[in-house]
PDB file of C-alpha atoms in Angstrom:
ATOM      1  CA  MET A 136     -80.448  38.540 112.943  1.00 85.00           C
ATOM      2  CA  SER A 137     -80.263  34.759 113.182  1.00 95.00           C
ATOM      3  CA  PHE A 138     -83.190  32.624 114.762  1.00 97.00           C
ATOM      4  CA  ASP A 139     -82.153  31.215 117.989  1.00 98.00           C
ATOM      5  CA  TYR A 140     -84.618  28.297 118.906  1.00 97.00           C
ATOM      6  CA  LYS A 141     -83.144  28.380 122.880  1.00 96.00           C
ATOM      7  CA  LYS A 142     -84.333  31.836 122.772  1.00 96.00           C
ATOM      8  CA  GLU A 143     -87.568  31.711 121.131  1.00 97.00           C
ATOM      9  CA  TYR A 144     -88.543  28.549 122.777  1.00 97.00           C
ATOM     10  CA  LYS A 145     -87.408  29.219 126.162  1.00 97.00           C
ATOM     11  CA  GLU A 146     -90.062  26.721 127.390  1.00 97.00           C
ATOM     12  CA  PHE A 147     -88.178  23.977 125.861  1.00 97.00           C
ATOM     13  CA  TYR A 148     -84.634  25.271 125.972  1.00 97.00           C
ATOM     14  CA  LEU A 149     -84.202  27.486 129.027  1.00 97.00           C
ATOM     15  CA  PRO A 150     -86.871  25.918 131.625  1.00 97.00           C
ATOM     16  CA  PRO A 151     -86.866  26.863 135.443  1.00 97.00           C
ATOM     17  CA  LYS A 152     -84.643  24.999 137.914  1.00 97.00           C
ATOM     18  CA  LYS A 153     -87.754  23.507 139.459  1.00 98.00           C
ATOM     19  CA  PRO A 154     -89.809  20.518 138.167  1.00 98.00           C
ATOM     20  CA  HIS A 155     -92.551  21.364 136.035  1.00 98.00           C
ATOM     21  CA  ILE A 156     -95.124  19.257 133.743  1.00 98.00           C
ATOM     22  CA  ILE A 157     -94.860  20.186 130.136  1.00 98.00           C
ATOM     23  CA  THR A 158     -96.366  18.992 126.684  1.00 98.00           C
ATOM     24  CA  ILE A 159     -93.384  18.897 123.986  1.00 98.00           C
ATOM     25  CA  PRO A 160     -94.837  18.778 120.466  1.00 97.00           C
ATOM     26  CA  ALA A 161     -93.337  16.614 117.592  1.00 97.00           C
ATOM     27  CA  MET A 162     -90.070  17.535 116.004  1.00 98.00           C
ATOM     28  CA  ASN A 163     -87.659  16.542 113.463  1.00 98.00           C
ATOM     29  CA  PHE A 164     -84.137  15.636 113.984  1.00 98.00           C
ATOM     30  CA  VAL A 165     -80.809  14.514 112.397  1.00 98.00           C
ATOM     31  CA  ALA A 166     -79.990  11.970 114.566  1.00 98.00           C
ATOM     32  CA  VAL A 167     -77.561   9.199 115.066  1.00 98.00           C
ATOM     33  CA  GLN A 168     -78.024   5.661 117.084  1.00 98.00           C
ATOM     34  CA  GLY A 169     -75.350   3.861 118.994  1.00 97.00           C
ATOM     35  CA  ARG A 170     -74.233   2.267 122.133  1.00 96.00           C
ATOM     36  CA  GLY A 171     -71.883   2.662 125.211  1.00 95.00           C
ATOM     37  CA  ASP A 172     -70.091   5.109 127.207  1.00 94.00           C
ATOM     38  CA  PRO A 173     -70.353   8.487 126.146  1.00 94.00           C
ATOM     39  CA  ASN A 174     -66.984   9.282 127.434  1.00 90.00           C
ATOM     40  CA  ASP A 175     -64.743   6.734 125.670  1.00 92.00           C
ATOM     41  CA  PRO A 176     -62.680   8.687 123.160  1.00 90.00           C
ATOM     42  CA  ASN A 177     -62.760   5.888 120.837  1.00 91.00           C
ATOM     43  CA  GLY A 178     -66.448   5.062 121.010  1.00 92.00           C
ATOM     44  CA  GLU A 179     -69.231   5.271 118.938  1.00 96.00           C
ATOM     45  CA  TYR A 180     -70.541   8.372 120.683  1.00 96.00           C
ATOM     46  CA  GLN A 181     -67.564  10.640 119.783  1.00 94.00           C
ATOM     47  CA  ALA A 182     -67.861   9.538 115.953  1.00 95.00           C
ATOM     48  CA  ALA A 183     -71.501  10.439 116.160  1.00 97.00           C
ATOM     49  CA  MET A 184     -70.581  14.054 117.114  1.00 97.00           C
ATOM     50  CA  GLU A 185     -68.619  14.382 113.913  1.00 96.00           C
ATOM     51  CA  LEU A 186     -71.502  12.923 111.836  1.00 98.00           C
ATOM     52  CA  LEU A 187     -74.362  15.013 113.366  1.00 98.00           C
ATOM     53  CA  TYR A 188     -72.458  18.488 113.061  1.00 98.00           C
ATOM     54  CA  GLY A 189     -71.535  17.559 109.823  1.00 98.00           C
ATOM     55  CA  ILE A 190     -74.940  17.424 108.624  1.00 98.00           C
ATOM     56  CA  ALA A 191     -76.131  20.222 110.859  1.00 98.00           C
ATOM     57  CA  PHE A 192     -73.737  22.643 109.360  1.00 98.00           C
ATOM     58  CA  THR A 193     -74.185  21.293 105.793  1.00 98.00           C
ATOM     59  CA  ILE A 194     -77.865  22.460 105.929  1.00 98.00           C
ATOM     60  CA  LYS A 195     -77.277  25.512 107.874  1.00 98.00           C
ATOM     61  CA  MET A 196     -74.371  26.926 105.495  1.00 97.00           C
ATOM     62  CA  SER A 197     -76.513  25.505 102.535  1.00 97.00           C
ATOM     63  CA  TYR A 198     -77.477  29.452 101.277  1.00 95.00           C
ATOM     64  CA  LYS A 199     -74.185  30.309 100.381  1.00 95.00           C
ATOM     65  CA  GLY A 200     -73.768  27.681  97.656  1.00 95.00           C
ATOM     66  CA  SER A 201     -76.220  26.975  94.618  1.00 94.00           C
ATOM     67  CA  HIS A 202     -78.786  24.542  96.309  1.00 96.00           C
ATOM     68  CA  LYS A 203     -81.650  26.551  97.564  1.00 95.00           C
ATOM     69  CA  MET A 204     -84.161  25.127 100.266  1.00 97.00           C
ATOM     70  CA  ASN A 205     -87.669  26.550  99.971  1.00 97.00           C
ATOM     71  CA  GLY A 206     -88.560  28.874 103.108  1.00 97.00           C
ATOM     72  CA  TYR A 207     -84.739  28.823 103.961  1.00 98.00           C
ATOM     73  CA  PHE A 208     -83.777  31.306 106.972  1.00 97.00           C
ATOM     74  CA  GLU A 209     -80.661  32.012 108.912  1.00 97.00           C
ATOM     75  CA  TYR A 210     -80.713  30.420 112.398  1.00 98.00           C
ATOM     76  CA  VAL A 211     -78.320  29.154 115.265  1.00 98.00           C
ATOM     77  CA  VAL A 212     -77.674  25.517 115.031  1.00 98.00           C
ATOM     78  CA  PRO A 213     -79.869  24.111 118.127  1.00 98.00           C
ATOM     79  CA  PRO A 214     -77.883  22.621 121.022  1.00 98.00           C
ATOM     80  CA  LEU A 215     -77.251  18.697 121.062  1.00 98.00           C
ATOM     81  CA  GLU A 216     -79.917  16.506 122.572  1.00 98.00           C
ATOM     82  CA  GLY A 217     -79.332  12.836 123.480  1.00 98.00           C
ATOM     83  CA  LEU A 218     -82.098   9.982 124.351  1.00 97.00           C
ATOM     84  CA  TRP A 219     -81.018   7.341 126.841  1.00 96.00           C
ATOM     85  CA  HIS A 220     -81.740   3.975 127.795  1.00 94.00           C
ATOM     86  CA  GLN A 221     -80.302   0.891 129.371  1.00 93.00           C
ATOM     87  CA  GLU A 222     -81.987  -2.559 129.078  1.00 90.00           C
ATOM     88  CA  GLY A 223     -83.761  -3.478 132.401  1.00 87.00           C
ATOM     89  CA  VAL A 224     -83.511  -0.120 133.843  1.00 87.00           C
ATOM     90  CA  GLU A 225     -86.127   2.678 134.274  1.00 83.00           C
ATOM     91  CA  GLY A 226     -84.382   5.741 133.593  1.00 80.00           C
ATOM     92  CA  VAL A 227     -80.591   5.635 133.817  1.00 84.00           C
ATOM     93  CA  ASP A 228     -77.658   3.827 136.095  1.00 86.00           C
ATOM     94  CA  TYR A 229     -74.692   5.991 135.881  1.00 83.00           C
ATOM     95  CA  ALA A 230     -72.587   3.531 137.465  1.00 85.00           C
ATOM     96  CA  HIS A 231     -72.819   1.484 134.375  1.00 89.00           C
ATOM     97  CA  LYS A 232     -72.537   4.068 131.458  1.00 91.00           C
ATOM     98  CA  GLU A 233     -70.849   1.351 128.948  1.00 93.00           C
ATOM     99  CA  ASN A 234     -74.526  -0.207 129.092  1.00 93.00           C
ATOM    100  CA  PHE A 235     -76.196   2.661 127.251  1.00 94.00           C
ATOM    101  CA  GLU A 236     -78.217   2.811 124.433  1.00 95.00           C
ATOM    102  CA  TRP A 237     -78.543   6.212 122.779  1.00 97.00           C
ATOM    103  CA  ILE A 238     -79.696   8.242 120.214  1.00 98.00           C
ATOM    104  CA  SER A 239     -78.223  11.527 119.751  1.00 98.00           C
ATOM    105  CA  MET A 240     -79.601  14.436 117.909  1.00 98.00           C
ATOM    106  CA  ILE A 241     -79.809  17.742 117.005  1.00 98.00           C
ATOM    107  CA  HIS A 242     -83.160  19.667 116.158  1.00 98.00           C
ATOM    108  CA  LEU A 243     -83.859  20.501 112.407  1.00 98.00           C
ATOM    109  CA  PRO A 244     -85.421  23.676 111.305  1.00 98.00           C
ATOM    110  CA  GLU A 245     -88.948  23.485 110.076  1.00 97.00           C
ATOM    111  CA  PHE A 246     -87.971  24.118 106.620  1.00 98.00           C
ATOM    112  CA  VAL A 247     -85.799  21.022 106.271  1.00 98.00           C
ATOM    113  CA  THR A 248     -87.874  18.256 104.359  1.00 98.00           C
ATOM    114  CA  ARG A 249     -86.720  14.645 104.003  1.00 98.00           C
ATOM    115  CA  GLU A 250     -85.683  15.620 100.855  1.00 98.00           C
ATOM    116  CA  GLU A 251     -83.868  18.386 102.073  1.00 98.00           C
ATOM    117  CA  PHE A 252     -82.358  16.036 104.563  1.00 98.00           C
ATOM    118  CA  ASP A 253     -81.481  13.626 101.805  1.00 98.00           C
ATOM    119  CA  TRP A 254     -79.471  16.230  99.819  1.00 98.00           C
ATOM    120  CA  ALA A 255     -77.421  17.198 103.000  1.00 98.00           C
ATOM    121  CA  VAL A 256     -76.175  13.901 103.431  1.00 98.00           C
ATOM    122  CA  GLN A 257     -75.403  13.278  99.605  1.00 98.00           C
ATOM    123  CA  GLU A 258     -73.623  16.943  99.879  1.00 97.00           C
ATOM    124  CA  ALA A 259     -71.552  16.071 103.106  1.00 98.00           C
ATOM    125  CA  THR A 260     -70.658  13.185 101.756  1.00 98.00           C
ATOM    126  CA  ILE A 261     -69.204  14.192  98.617  1.00 96.00           C
ATOM    127  CA  LYS A 262     -67.510  17.492 100.620  1.00 95.00           C
ATOM    128  CA  LYS A 263     -66.405  15.900 103.515  1.00 95.00           C
ATOM    129  CA  LYS A 264     -65.345  12.495 101.955  1.00 95.00           C
ATOM    130  CA  LYS A 265     -66.860  10.690 104.816  1.00 95.00           C
ATOM    131  CA  ASP A 266     -69.498   8.150 105.288  1.00 97.00           C
ATOM    132  CA  PHE A 267     -72.890   9.657 106.682  1.00 98.00           C
ATOM    133  CA  SER A 268     -75.008   6.626 106.182  1.00 96.00           C
ATOM    134  CA  LYS A 269     -75.407   6.343 109.923  1.00 97.00           C
ATOM    135  CA  VAL A 270     -77.503   9.882 110.273  1.00 98.00           C
ATOM    136  CA  GLN A 271     -81.270   9.667 110.310  1.00 98.00           C
ATOM    137  CA  PHE A 272     -83.942  11.980 109.775  1.00 98.00           C
ATOM    138  CA  PHE A 273     -85.398  11.478 113.061  1.00 98.00           C
ATOM    139  CA  HIS A 274     -89.244  12.171 113.765  1.00 98.00           C
ATOM    140  CA  TYR A 275     -89.833  12.383 117.532  1.00 98.00           C
ATOM    141  CA  ASP A 276     -93.430  13.149 119.200  1.00 97.00           C
ATOM    142  CA  GLU A 277     -92.308  13.428 122.854  1.00 97.00           C
ATOM    143  CA  GLY A 278     -95.382  14.190 124.456  1.00 98.00           C
ATOM    144  CA  LEU A 279     -96.202  14.888 128.290  1.00 98.00           C
ATOM    145  CA  CYS A 280     -92.941  15.323 130.234  1.00 98.00           C
ATOM    146  CA  VAL A 281     -91.548  16.297 133.650  1.00 98.00           C
ATOM    147  CA  GLN A 282     -89.008  18.662 132.818  1.00 98.00           C
ATOM    148  CA  CYS A 283     -85.795  20.423 134.963  1.00 98.00           C
ATOM    149  CA  MET A 284     -82.966  22.572 134.500  1.00 98.00           C
ATOM    150  CA  HIS A 285     -80.198  20.644 136.151  1.00 98.00           C
ATOM    151  CA  VAL A 286     -77.107  22.556 136.926  1.00 98.00           C
ATOM    152  CA  GLY A 287     -73.915  20.797 137.853  1.00 97.00           C
ATOM    153  CA  SER A 288     -72.020  17.651 136.501  1.00 95.00           C
ATOM    154  CA  TYR A 289     -73.594  14.953 134.628  1.00 94.00           C
ATOM    155  CA  ASP A 290     -72.826  12.317 137.369  1.00 91.00           C
ATOM    156  CA  ALA A 291     -74.986  14.623 139.857  1.00 95.00           C
ATOM    157  CA  GLU A 292     -78.027  14.520 137.566  1.00 95.00           C
ATOM    158  CA  PRO A 293     -79.938  11.775 140.010  1.00 94.00           C
ATOM    159  CA  GLU A 294     -80.625  13.853 142.630  1.00 96.00           C
ATOM    160  CA  THR A 295     -82.433  16.495 140.107  1.00 97.00           C
ATOM    161  CA  LEU A 296     -84.008  13.392 138.497  1.00 97.00           C
ATOM    162  CA  ALA A 297     -85.293  12.300 142.019  1.00 96.00           C
ATOM    163  CA  GLN A 298     -86.943  15.635 142.556  1.00 98.00           C
ATOM    164  CA  MET A 299     -88.483  15.484 139.186  1.00 98.00           C
ATOM    165  CA  ASP A 300     -89.807  12.062 139.498  1.00 97.00           C
ATOM    166  CA  THR A 301     -91.338  12.581 143.145  1.00 98.00           C
ATOM    167  CA  PHE A 302     -92.964  16.039 141.968  1.00 98.00           C
ATOM    168  CA  ALA A 303     -94.562  13.989 139.066  1.00 98.00           C
ATOM    169  CA  GLU A 304     -95.967  11.479 141.399  1.00 97.00           C
ATOM    170  CA  VAL A 305     -97.261  13.959 143.582  1.00 97.00           C
ATOM    171  CA  GLN A 306     -98.875  15.660 140.764  1.00 97.00           C
ATOM    172  CA  GLY A 307    -100.605  12.549 139.843  1.00 98.00           C
ATOM    173  CA  TYR A 308     -98.466  11.133 137.168  1.00 98.00           C
ATOM    174  CA  ALA A 309     -96.588   7.931 136.573  1.00 98.00           C
ATOM    175  CA  LEU A 310     -93.265   7.522 134.554  1.00 97.00           C
ATOM    176  CA  ASP A 311     -93.826   6.125 131.211  1.00 97.00           C
ATOM    177  CA  PHE A 312     -90.461   4.563 130.027  1.00 95.00           C
ATOM    178  CA  THR A 313     -91.008   2.633 126.818  1.00 93.00           C
ATOM    179  CA  GLU A 314     -88.883   1.593 124.078  1.00 90.00           C
ATOM    180  CA  THR A 315     -89.680   4.775 122.010  1.00 92.00           C
ATOM    181  CA  ARG A 316     -89.904   7.156 125.462  1.00 95.00           C
ATOM    182  CA  ARG A 317     -86.852   7.614 126.987  1.00 96.00           C
ATOM    183  CA  HIS A 318     -84.634   9.869 129.531  1.00 96.00           C
ATOM    184  CA  HIS A 319     -83.860  12.790 127.622  1.00 98.00           C
ATOM    185  CA  GLU A 320     -81.171  15.472 128.263  1.00 98.00           C
ATOM    186  CA  ILE A 321     -80.464  18.591 126.422  1.00 98.00           C
ATOM    187  CA  TYR A 322     -76.820  20.052 126.549  1.00 98.00           C
ATOM    188  CA  LEU A 323     -76.779  23.717 126.972  1.00 98.00           C
ATOM    189  CA  SER A 324     -73.119  24.154 127.997  1.00 96.00           C
ATOM    190  CA  ASP A 325     -69.706  22.850 125.959  1.00 93.00           C
ATOM    191  CA  PRO A 326     -68.149  20.667 128.832  1.00 91.00           C
ATOM    192  CA  ARG A 327     -64.527  21.252 127.407  1.00 91.00           C
ATOM    193  CA  ARG A 328     -64.836  24.898 128.281  1.00 94.00           C
ATOM    194  CA  THR A 329     -67.334  24.864 131.229  1.00 97.00           C
ATOM    195  CA  ALA A 330     -66.626  23.781 134.870  1.00 96.00           C
ATOM    196  CA  PRO A 331     -68.471  20.904 135.812  1.00 95.00           C
ATOM    197  CA  GLU A 332     -70.550  22.572 138.517  1.00 96.00           C
ATOM    198  CA  LYS A 333     -71.947  24.967 135.893  1.00 97.00           C
ATOM    199  CA  LEU A 334     -72.968  22.806 133.293  1.00 98.00           C
ATOM    200  CA  LYS A 335     -76.620  23.432 132.390  1.00 98.00           C
ATOM    201  CA  THR A 336     -78.570  20.714 131.016  1.00 98.00           C
ATOM    202  CA  VAL A 337     -82.300  20.377 130.337  1.00 98.00           C
ATOM    203  CA  LEU A 338     -83.453  17.110 132.001  1.00 98.00           C
ATOM    204  CA  ARG A 339     -86.905  15.462 131.080  1.00 98.00           C
ATOM    205  CA  HIS A 340     -88.685  12.133 132.006  1.00 98.00           C
ATOM    206  CA  PRO A 341     -91.721  10.822 129.766  1.00 98.00           C
ATOM    207  CA  ILE A 342     -94.768  10.635 132.181  1.00 98.00           C
ATOM    208  CA  ARG A 343     -98.675   9.688 131.854  1.00 98.00           C
ATOM    209  CA  THR A 344    -101.678  10.411 133.770  1.00 96.00           C
ATOM    210  CA  LYS A 345    -102.456   7.215 136.474  1.00 90.00           C
TER     211      LYS A 345
END
């Protein structure tokens, strides 16, 4: 049976609907950075999706080819994630999505070294005849966060985020947004196939002790 990160690491991917404090360990991702409204059909975000999944599935299916990765195990590709930032804004302003600066990313299995990642980029470029130069091997040490499962539309997230921020404050923590610590979302539902009110999204905000 394929290893499923969502099932094996429920504390990261299937948290409760109530805010709680959690420390996230360092992880490696395939990532693409960009700007603009993610809903723009001709924008950078939609183009980034093709790049991310192109690399993710090149790695996942590598066992069928001649290139063997040391320590490879069959797995389910982890869900899409996103780090979101807007200049001059603490958190996110959903009324001005055109100002988003984002890092879109997918968690890499532990056996994927930088060398194996570089092989996957080269392999995908040849096989798919596409430019994958924007993808990055991204190491992210997220650390201390307040986290919650949000059920509902993306535009309804502010209510859940307000609950998270209030909870963190009451527990003695302060929000800790920086250039590297950002509003974080993990997408567990496919918006093309799921009603907006049923979308499941893991939300995280970086915090620090006061």
